[in-house]
Coordinates of C-alpha atoms and ligand atoms in Angstrom, one line a residue:
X23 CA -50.9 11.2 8.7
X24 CA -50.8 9.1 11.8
X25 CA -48.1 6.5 13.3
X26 CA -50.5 3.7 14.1
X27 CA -47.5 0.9 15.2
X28 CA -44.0 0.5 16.3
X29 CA -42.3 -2.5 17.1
X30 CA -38.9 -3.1 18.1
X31 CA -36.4 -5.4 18.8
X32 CA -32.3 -6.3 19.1
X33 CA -30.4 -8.5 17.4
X34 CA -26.6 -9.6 16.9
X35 CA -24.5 -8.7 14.4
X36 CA -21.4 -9.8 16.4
X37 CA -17.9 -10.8 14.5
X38 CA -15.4 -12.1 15.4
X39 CA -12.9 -9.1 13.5
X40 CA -11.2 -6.3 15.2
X41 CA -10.1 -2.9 14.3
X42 CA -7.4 -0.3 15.4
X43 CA -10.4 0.4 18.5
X44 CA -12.8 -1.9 19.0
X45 CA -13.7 -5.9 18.1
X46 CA -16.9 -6.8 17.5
X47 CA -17.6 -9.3 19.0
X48 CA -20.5 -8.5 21.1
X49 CA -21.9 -6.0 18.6
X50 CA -25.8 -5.9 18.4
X51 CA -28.3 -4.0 16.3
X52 CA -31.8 -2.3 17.1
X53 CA -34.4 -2.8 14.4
X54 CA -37.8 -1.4 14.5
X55 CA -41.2 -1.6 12.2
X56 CA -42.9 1.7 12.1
X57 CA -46.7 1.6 10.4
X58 CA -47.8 4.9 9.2
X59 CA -51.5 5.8 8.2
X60 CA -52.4 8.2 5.7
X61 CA -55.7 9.0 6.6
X62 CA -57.3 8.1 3.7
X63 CA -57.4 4.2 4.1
X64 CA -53.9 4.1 3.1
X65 CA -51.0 2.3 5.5
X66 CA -47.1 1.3 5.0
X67 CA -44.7 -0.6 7.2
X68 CA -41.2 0.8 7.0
X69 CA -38.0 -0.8 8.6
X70 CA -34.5 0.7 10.3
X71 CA -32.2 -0.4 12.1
X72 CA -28.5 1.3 13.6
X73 CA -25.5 1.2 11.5
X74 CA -22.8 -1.2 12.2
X75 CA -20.2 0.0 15.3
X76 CA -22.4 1.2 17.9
X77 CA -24.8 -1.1 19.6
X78 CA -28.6 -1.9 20.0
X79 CA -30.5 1.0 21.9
X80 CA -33.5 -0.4 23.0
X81 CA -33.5 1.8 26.4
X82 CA -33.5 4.7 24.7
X83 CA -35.9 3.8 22.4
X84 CA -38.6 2.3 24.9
X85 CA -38.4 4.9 27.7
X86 CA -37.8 7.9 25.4
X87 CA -38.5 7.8 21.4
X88 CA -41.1 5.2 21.0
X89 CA -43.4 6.9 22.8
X90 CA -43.1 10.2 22.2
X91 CA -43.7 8.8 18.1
X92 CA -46.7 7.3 19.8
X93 CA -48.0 10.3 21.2
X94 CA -47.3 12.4 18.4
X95 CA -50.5 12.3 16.8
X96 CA -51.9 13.9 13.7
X97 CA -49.0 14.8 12.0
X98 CA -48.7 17.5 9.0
X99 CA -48.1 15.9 5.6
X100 CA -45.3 17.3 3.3
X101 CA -46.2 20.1 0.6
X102 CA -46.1 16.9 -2.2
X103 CA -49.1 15.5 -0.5
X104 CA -47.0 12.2 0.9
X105 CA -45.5 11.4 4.4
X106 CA -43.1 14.0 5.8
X107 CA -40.6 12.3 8.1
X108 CA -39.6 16.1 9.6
X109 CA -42.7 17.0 11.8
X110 CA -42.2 13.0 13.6
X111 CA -38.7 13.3 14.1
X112 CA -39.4 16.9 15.7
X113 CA -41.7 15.3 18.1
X114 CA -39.2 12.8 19.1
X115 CA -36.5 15.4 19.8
X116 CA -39.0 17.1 22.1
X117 CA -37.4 17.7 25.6
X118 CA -34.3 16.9 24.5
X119 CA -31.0 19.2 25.6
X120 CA -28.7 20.1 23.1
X121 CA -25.2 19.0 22.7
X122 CA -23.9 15.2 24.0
X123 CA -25.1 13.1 20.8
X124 CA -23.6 10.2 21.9
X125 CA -26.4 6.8 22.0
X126 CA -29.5 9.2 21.2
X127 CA -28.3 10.1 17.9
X128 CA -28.2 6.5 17.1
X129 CA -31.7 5.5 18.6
X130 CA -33.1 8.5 16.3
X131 CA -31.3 7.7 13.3
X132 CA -32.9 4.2 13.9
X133 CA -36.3 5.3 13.6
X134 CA -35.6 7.9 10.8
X135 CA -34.6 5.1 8.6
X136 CA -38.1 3.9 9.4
X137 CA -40.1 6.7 8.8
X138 CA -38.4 7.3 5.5
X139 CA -38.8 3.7 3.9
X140 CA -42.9 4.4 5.2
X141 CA -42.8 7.9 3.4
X142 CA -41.1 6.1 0.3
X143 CA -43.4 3.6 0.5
X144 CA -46.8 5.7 0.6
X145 CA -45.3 7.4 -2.7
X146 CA -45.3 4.6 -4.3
X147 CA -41.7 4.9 -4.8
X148 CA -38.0 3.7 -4.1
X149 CA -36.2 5.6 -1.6
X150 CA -33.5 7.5 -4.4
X151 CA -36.2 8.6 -6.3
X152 CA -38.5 10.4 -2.9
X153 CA -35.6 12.2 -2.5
X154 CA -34.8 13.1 -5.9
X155 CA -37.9 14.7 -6.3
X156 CA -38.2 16.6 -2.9
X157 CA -34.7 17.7 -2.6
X158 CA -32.7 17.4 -5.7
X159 CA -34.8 19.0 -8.7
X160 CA -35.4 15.6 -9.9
X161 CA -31.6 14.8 -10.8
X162 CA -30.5 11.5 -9.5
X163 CA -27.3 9.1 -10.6
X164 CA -27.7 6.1 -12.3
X165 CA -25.4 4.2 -10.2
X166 CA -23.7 4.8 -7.0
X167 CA -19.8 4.2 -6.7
X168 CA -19.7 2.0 -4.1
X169 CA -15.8 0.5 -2.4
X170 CA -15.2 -2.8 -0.3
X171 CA -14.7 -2.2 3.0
X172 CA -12.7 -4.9 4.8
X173 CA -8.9 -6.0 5.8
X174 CA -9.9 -6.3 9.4
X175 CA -7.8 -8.3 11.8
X176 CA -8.5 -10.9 12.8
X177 CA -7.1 -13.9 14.6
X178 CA -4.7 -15.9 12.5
X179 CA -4.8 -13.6 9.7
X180 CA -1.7 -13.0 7.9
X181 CA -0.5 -11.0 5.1
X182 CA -1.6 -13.3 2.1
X183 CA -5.4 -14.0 3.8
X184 CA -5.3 -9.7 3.6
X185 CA -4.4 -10.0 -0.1
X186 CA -6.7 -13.5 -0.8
X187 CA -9.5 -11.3 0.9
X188 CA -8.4 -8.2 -1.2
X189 CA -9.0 -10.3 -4.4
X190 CA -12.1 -12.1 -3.5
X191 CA -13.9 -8.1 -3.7
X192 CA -12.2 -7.5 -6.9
X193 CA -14.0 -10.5 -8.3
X194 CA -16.5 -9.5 -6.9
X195 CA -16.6 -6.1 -9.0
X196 CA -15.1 -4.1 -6.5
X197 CA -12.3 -1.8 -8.0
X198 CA -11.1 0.3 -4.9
X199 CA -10.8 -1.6 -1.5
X200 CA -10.2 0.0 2.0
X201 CA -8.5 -2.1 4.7
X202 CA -7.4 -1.7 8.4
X203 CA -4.1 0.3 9.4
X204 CA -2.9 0.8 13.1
X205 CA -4.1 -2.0 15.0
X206 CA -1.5 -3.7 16.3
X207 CA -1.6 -2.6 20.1
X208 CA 1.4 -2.4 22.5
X209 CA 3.5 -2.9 19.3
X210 CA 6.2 0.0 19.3
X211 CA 5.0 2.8 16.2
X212 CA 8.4 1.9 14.3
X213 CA 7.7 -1.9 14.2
X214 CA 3.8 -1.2 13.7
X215 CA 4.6 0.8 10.9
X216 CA 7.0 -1.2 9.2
X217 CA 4.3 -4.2 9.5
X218 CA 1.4 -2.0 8.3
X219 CA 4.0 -1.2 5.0
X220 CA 4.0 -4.5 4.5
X221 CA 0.6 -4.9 4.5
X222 CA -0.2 -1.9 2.5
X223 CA 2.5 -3.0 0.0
X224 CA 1.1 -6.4 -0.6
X225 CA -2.0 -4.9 -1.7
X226 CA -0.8 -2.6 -3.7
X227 CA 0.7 -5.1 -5.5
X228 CA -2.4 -6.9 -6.4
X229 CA -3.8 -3.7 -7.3
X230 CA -0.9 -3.4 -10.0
X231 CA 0.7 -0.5 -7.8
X232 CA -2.1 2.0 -8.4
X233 CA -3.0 3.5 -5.2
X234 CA -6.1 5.2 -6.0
X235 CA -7.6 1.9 -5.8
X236 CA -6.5 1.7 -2.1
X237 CA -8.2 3.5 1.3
X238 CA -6.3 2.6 4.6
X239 CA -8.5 3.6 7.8
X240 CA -7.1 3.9 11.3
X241 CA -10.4 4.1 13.5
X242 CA -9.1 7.1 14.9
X243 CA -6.5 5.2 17.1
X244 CA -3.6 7.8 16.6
X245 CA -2.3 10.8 18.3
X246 CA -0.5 13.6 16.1
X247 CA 3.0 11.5 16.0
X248 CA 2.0 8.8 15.0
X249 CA -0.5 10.4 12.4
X250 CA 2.3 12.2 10.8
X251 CA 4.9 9.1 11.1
X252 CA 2.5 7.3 9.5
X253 CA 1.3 10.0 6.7
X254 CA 5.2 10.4 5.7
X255 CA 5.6 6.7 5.1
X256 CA 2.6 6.6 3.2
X257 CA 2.3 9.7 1.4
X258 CA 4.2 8.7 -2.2
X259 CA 1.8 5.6 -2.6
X260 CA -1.3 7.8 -4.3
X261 CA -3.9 6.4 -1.7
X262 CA -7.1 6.8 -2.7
X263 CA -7.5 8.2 1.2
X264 CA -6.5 8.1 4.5
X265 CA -9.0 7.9 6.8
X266 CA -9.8 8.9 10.5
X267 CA -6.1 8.9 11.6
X268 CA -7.3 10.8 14.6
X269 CA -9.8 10.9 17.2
X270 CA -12.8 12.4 15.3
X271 CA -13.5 15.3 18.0
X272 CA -9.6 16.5 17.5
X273 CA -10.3 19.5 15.4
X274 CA -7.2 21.1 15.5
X275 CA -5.0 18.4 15.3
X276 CA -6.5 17.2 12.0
X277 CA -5.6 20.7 10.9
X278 CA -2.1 19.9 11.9
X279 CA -2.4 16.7 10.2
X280 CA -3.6 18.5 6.8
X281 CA -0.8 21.0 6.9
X282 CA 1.7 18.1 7.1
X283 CA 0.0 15.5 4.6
X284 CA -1.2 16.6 1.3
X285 CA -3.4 13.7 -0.4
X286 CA -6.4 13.0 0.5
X287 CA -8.1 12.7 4.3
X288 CA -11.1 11.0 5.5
X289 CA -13.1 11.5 8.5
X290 CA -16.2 12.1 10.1
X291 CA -18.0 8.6 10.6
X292 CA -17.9 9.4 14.4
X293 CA -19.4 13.2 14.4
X294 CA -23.8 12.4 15.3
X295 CA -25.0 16.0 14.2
X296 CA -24.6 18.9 12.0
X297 CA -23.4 20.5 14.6
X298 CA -20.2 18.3 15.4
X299 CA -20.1 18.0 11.5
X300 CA -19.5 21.9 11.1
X301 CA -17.1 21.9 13.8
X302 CA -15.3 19.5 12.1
X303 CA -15.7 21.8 8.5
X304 CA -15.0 25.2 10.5
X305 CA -12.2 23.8 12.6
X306 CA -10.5 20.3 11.4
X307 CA -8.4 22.2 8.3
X308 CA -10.2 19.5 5.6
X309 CA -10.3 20.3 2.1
X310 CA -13.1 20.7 -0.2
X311 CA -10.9 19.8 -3.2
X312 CA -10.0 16.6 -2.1
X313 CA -11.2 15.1 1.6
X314 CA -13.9 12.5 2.0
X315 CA -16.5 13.0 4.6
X316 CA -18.4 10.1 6.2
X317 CA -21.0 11.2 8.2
X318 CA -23.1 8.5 8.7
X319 CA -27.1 9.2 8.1
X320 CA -28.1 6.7 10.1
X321 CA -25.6 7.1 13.2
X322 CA -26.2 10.8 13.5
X323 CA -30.3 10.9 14.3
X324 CA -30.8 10.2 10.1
X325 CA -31.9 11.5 7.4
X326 CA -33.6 15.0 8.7
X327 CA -30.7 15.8 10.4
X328 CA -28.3 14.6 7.3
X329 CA -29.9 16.9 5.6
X330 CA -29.3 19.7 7.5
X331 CA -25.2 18.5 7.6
X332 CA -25.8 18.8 3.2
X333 CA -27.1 22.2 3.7
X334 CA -24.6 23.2 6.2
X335 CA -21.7 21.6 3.9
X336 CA -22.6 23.5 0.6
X337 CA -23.1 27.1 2.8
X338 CA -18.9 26.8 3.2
X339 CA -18.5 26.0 -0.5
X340 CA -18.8 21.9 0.0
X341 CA -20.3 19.7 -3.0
X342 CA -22.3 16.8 -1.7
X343 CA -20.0 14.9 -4.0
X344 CA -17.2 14.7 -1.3
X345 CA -19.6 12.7 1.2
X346 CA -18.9 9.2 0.7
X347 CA -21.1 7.7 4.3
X348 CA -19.9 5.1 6.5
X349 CA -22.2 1.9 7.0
X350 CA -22.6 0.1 4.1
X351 CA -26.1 0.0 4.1
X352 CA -28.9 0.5 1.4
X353 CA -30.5 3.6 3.3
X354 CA -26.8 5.5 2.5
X355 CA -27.0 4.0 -1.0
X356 CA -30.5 5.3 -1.4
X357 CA -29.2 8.8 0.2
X358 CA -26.2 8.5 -1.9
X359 CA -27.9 7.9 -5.2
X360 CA -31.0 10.5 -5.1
X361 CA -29.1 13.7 -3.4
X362 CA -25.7 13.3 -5.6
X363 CA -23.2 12.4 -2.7
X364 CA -19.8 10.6 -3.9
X365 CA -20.4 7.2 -3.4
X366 CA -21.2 4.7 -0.4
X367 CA -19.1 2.3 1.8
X368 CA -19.7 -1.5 1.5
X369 CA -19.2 -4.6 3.5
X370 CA -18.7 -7.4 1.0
X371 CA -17.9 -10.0 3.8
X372 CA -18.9 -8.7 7.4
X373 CA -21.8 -7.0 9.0
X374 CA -23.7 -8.9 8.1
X375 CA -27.2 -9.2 6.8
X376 CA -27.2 -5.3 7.6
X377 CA -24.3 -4.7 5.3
X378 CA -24.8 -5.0 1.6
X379 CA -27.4 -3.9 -1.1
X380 CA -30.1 -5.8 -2.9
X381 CA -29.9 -9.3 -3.7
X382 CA -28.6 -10.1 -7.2
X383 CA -27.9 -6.5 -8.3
X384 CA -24.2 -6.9 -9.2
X385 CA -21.3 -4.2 -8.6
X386 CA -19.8 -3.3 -11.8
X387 CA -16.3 -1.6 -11.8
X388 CA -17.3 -0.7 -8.0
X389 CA -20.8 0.8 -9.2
X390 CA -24.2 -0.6 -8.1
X391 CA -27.4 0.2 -9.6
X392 CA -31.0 0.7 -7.2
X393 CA -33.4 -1.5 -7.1
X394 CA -36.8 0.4 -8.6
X395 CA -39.6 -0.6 -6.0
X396 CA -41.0 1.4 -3.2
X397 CA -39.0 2.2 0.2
X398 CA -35.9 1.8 0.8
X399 CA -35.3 -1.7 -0.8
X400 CA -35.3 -4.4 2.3
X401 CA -37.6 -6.4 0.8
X402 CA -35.3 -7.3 -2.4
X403 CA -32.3 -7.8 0.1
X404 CA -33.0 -11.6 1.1
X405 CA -30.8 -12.3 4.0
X406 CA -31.8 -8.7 5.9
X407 CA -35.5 -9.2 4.7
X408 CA -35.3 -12.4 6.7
X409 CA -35.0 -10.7 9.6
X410 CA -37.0 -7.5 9.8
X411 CA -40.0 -9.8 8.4
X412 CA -40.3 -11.1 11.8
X413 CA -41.0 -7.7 13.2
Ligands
LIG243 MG1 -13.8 3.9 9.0

């Protein structure tokens, strides 16, 4: 087993939405084609590329990642006989401190993406099913439950665009929708809140008043007050979840926050490693019984290292079931479908072509099915296709 190519490049993925932190305006995406030989006349091409909300690394990956894959070598296949991503993404950590994830998790996680759709690929196989077979016994759901993520803000947009975007993902199939809280900068928290109530409530509304159907998400944008103002206003409306009220390093805090607000919490898209990840389960007062966690596989130096984050979660008594990752993208899906996680954001209307899963596979009552061919699926999504083809 040999990588015999790499190829990179950046493009934009820019919008012109906001959340409670950042806009994205200027947002930009690495992608990379990684060709993997398998000694016996065999070859596959697979594709990554970063998650939405950090940006292109292409330093990183040029001075640092790329060749150090390049130099790796002969590398050991896996006990099934196929391509084992493990030994490559041990070479490209060589040298590397521990600690300070920051940017290098995200170059990693873009090349792990790669190396898994090659591995998938070799095997003859989609993505789901790889791992189903190497990790999972062979169990694997049907279906992931997938949610629409959206209700950014964005200039001009007023209360009924939120709820006429709201209804375009439930015709869409969605069932549960997730939209933007706390982003209304320099506005005083009483007069914020009072807005966002508004907000929330004419959502609700469409959603015939049942909350579970409804995720608000601060981007981490609030300190403990307004975290708890916030939680008490919002606590009787049966949300489906409240997500990253705080910063996502602010252990204790969140622990404050849980003691204060029963239903359920969501956090954790921000945390690169298993390491910040435990922190987060050891320190941050979450709940197995209920909380979501969001770690993002391909953020947080992918797959290998989510992997370790699973193993670490189910050693203090969490199911994989509670990990629902940010990104919206079909390498979560995949991850998401063969390893029994809870479900997988989606980005019905922005990020895109990264966002979204294959083309013409419909969501049903917020479900989506996997596409059966081999990798991770790029090919059968058209408008992303479109662009990693040119690599
Ligand atoms: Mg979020």
């Amino acid at each position: 087993m040999k990588i015999t190519s790499i190829r990179q490049g950046v493009v934009p993925i820019m919008s012109a939405i906001a959340n409670a932190y950042i806009d994205f305006s200027k947002m930009t995406a690495s992608v990379v084609a990684v060709t993997v030989e398998s000694g016996d006349g065999r070859k596959a091409t697979g594709y990554g590329f970063n998650s939405n909300g950090r940006y292109a690394q292409p330093g990183l990956l040029t001075e640092r990642f790329i060749p150090r894959l390049e130099e790796a070598g002969e590398l050991p296949a896996h006990e099934d006989g196929g391509f084992d991503p493990t030994p490559a993404w041990t070479a490209m950590m060589k040298n590397e401190k521990p600690g300070g994830h920051g940017d290098r998790s995200v170059a990693v996680g873009v090349l792990d993406m790669a190396l898994w759709d090659a591995a998938a690929k070799l095997a003859g196989l989609p993505l789901w099913k790889l791992l189903s077979n190497r990790f999972n016994g062979g169990r694997h759901d049907a279906t992931a439950w997938v949610y629409a993520a959206g209700g950014y803000y964005h200039p001009g947009k007023d209360v009924d665009g939120l709820v006429e975007e709201m209804k375009r993902y439930l015709g869409q199939g969605y069932s549960v929708v997730k939209m933007k809280i706390g982003g209304s900068p320099g506005m005083p928290l009483r007069e914020a809140l009072l807005l966002d109530l508004s907000r929330i409530e004419a959502v609700l509304k469409l959603l015939d008043g049942d909350g579970s159907r409804l995720c608000v998400d601060v981007n981490g944008r609030f300190g403990l007050h307004a975290a708890l103002s916030y939680g008490a206003a919002i606590q009787n409306f049966g949300l489906r979840w409240y997500e990253e009220p705080l910063d996502p390093l602010d252990y204790a805090t969140h622990a404050t926050l849980a003691e204060h607000y029963q239903p359920p919490l969501a956090t954790g898209e921000n945390l690169f490693s298993m390491l910040d990840a435990r922190n987060l389960i050891r320190h941050g007062g979450l709940r197995p019984d209920r909380d979501i966690l969001q770690f993002d596989p391909a953020l947080s130096y992918g797959l290998v290292e989510y992997l370790r984050t699973l193993t670490m979660l189910r050693e203090h008594g969490w199911s994989p079931r509670r990990c629902v990752p940010h990104g919206g993208h079909q390498f979560a899906l995949n991850i998401a479908t063969g390893l029994g996680l809870g479900g997988n954001e989606s980005y019905p209307e922005v990020f895109a072509p990264f966002g979204g899963f294959a083309s013409g596979v419909p969501v049903v009552d917020s479900r989506v099915a996997m596409p059966d061919v081999p990798g991770i699926g790029f090919e059968v999504k058209n408008d992303l296709w479109a662009v990693l083809k040119d690599l």
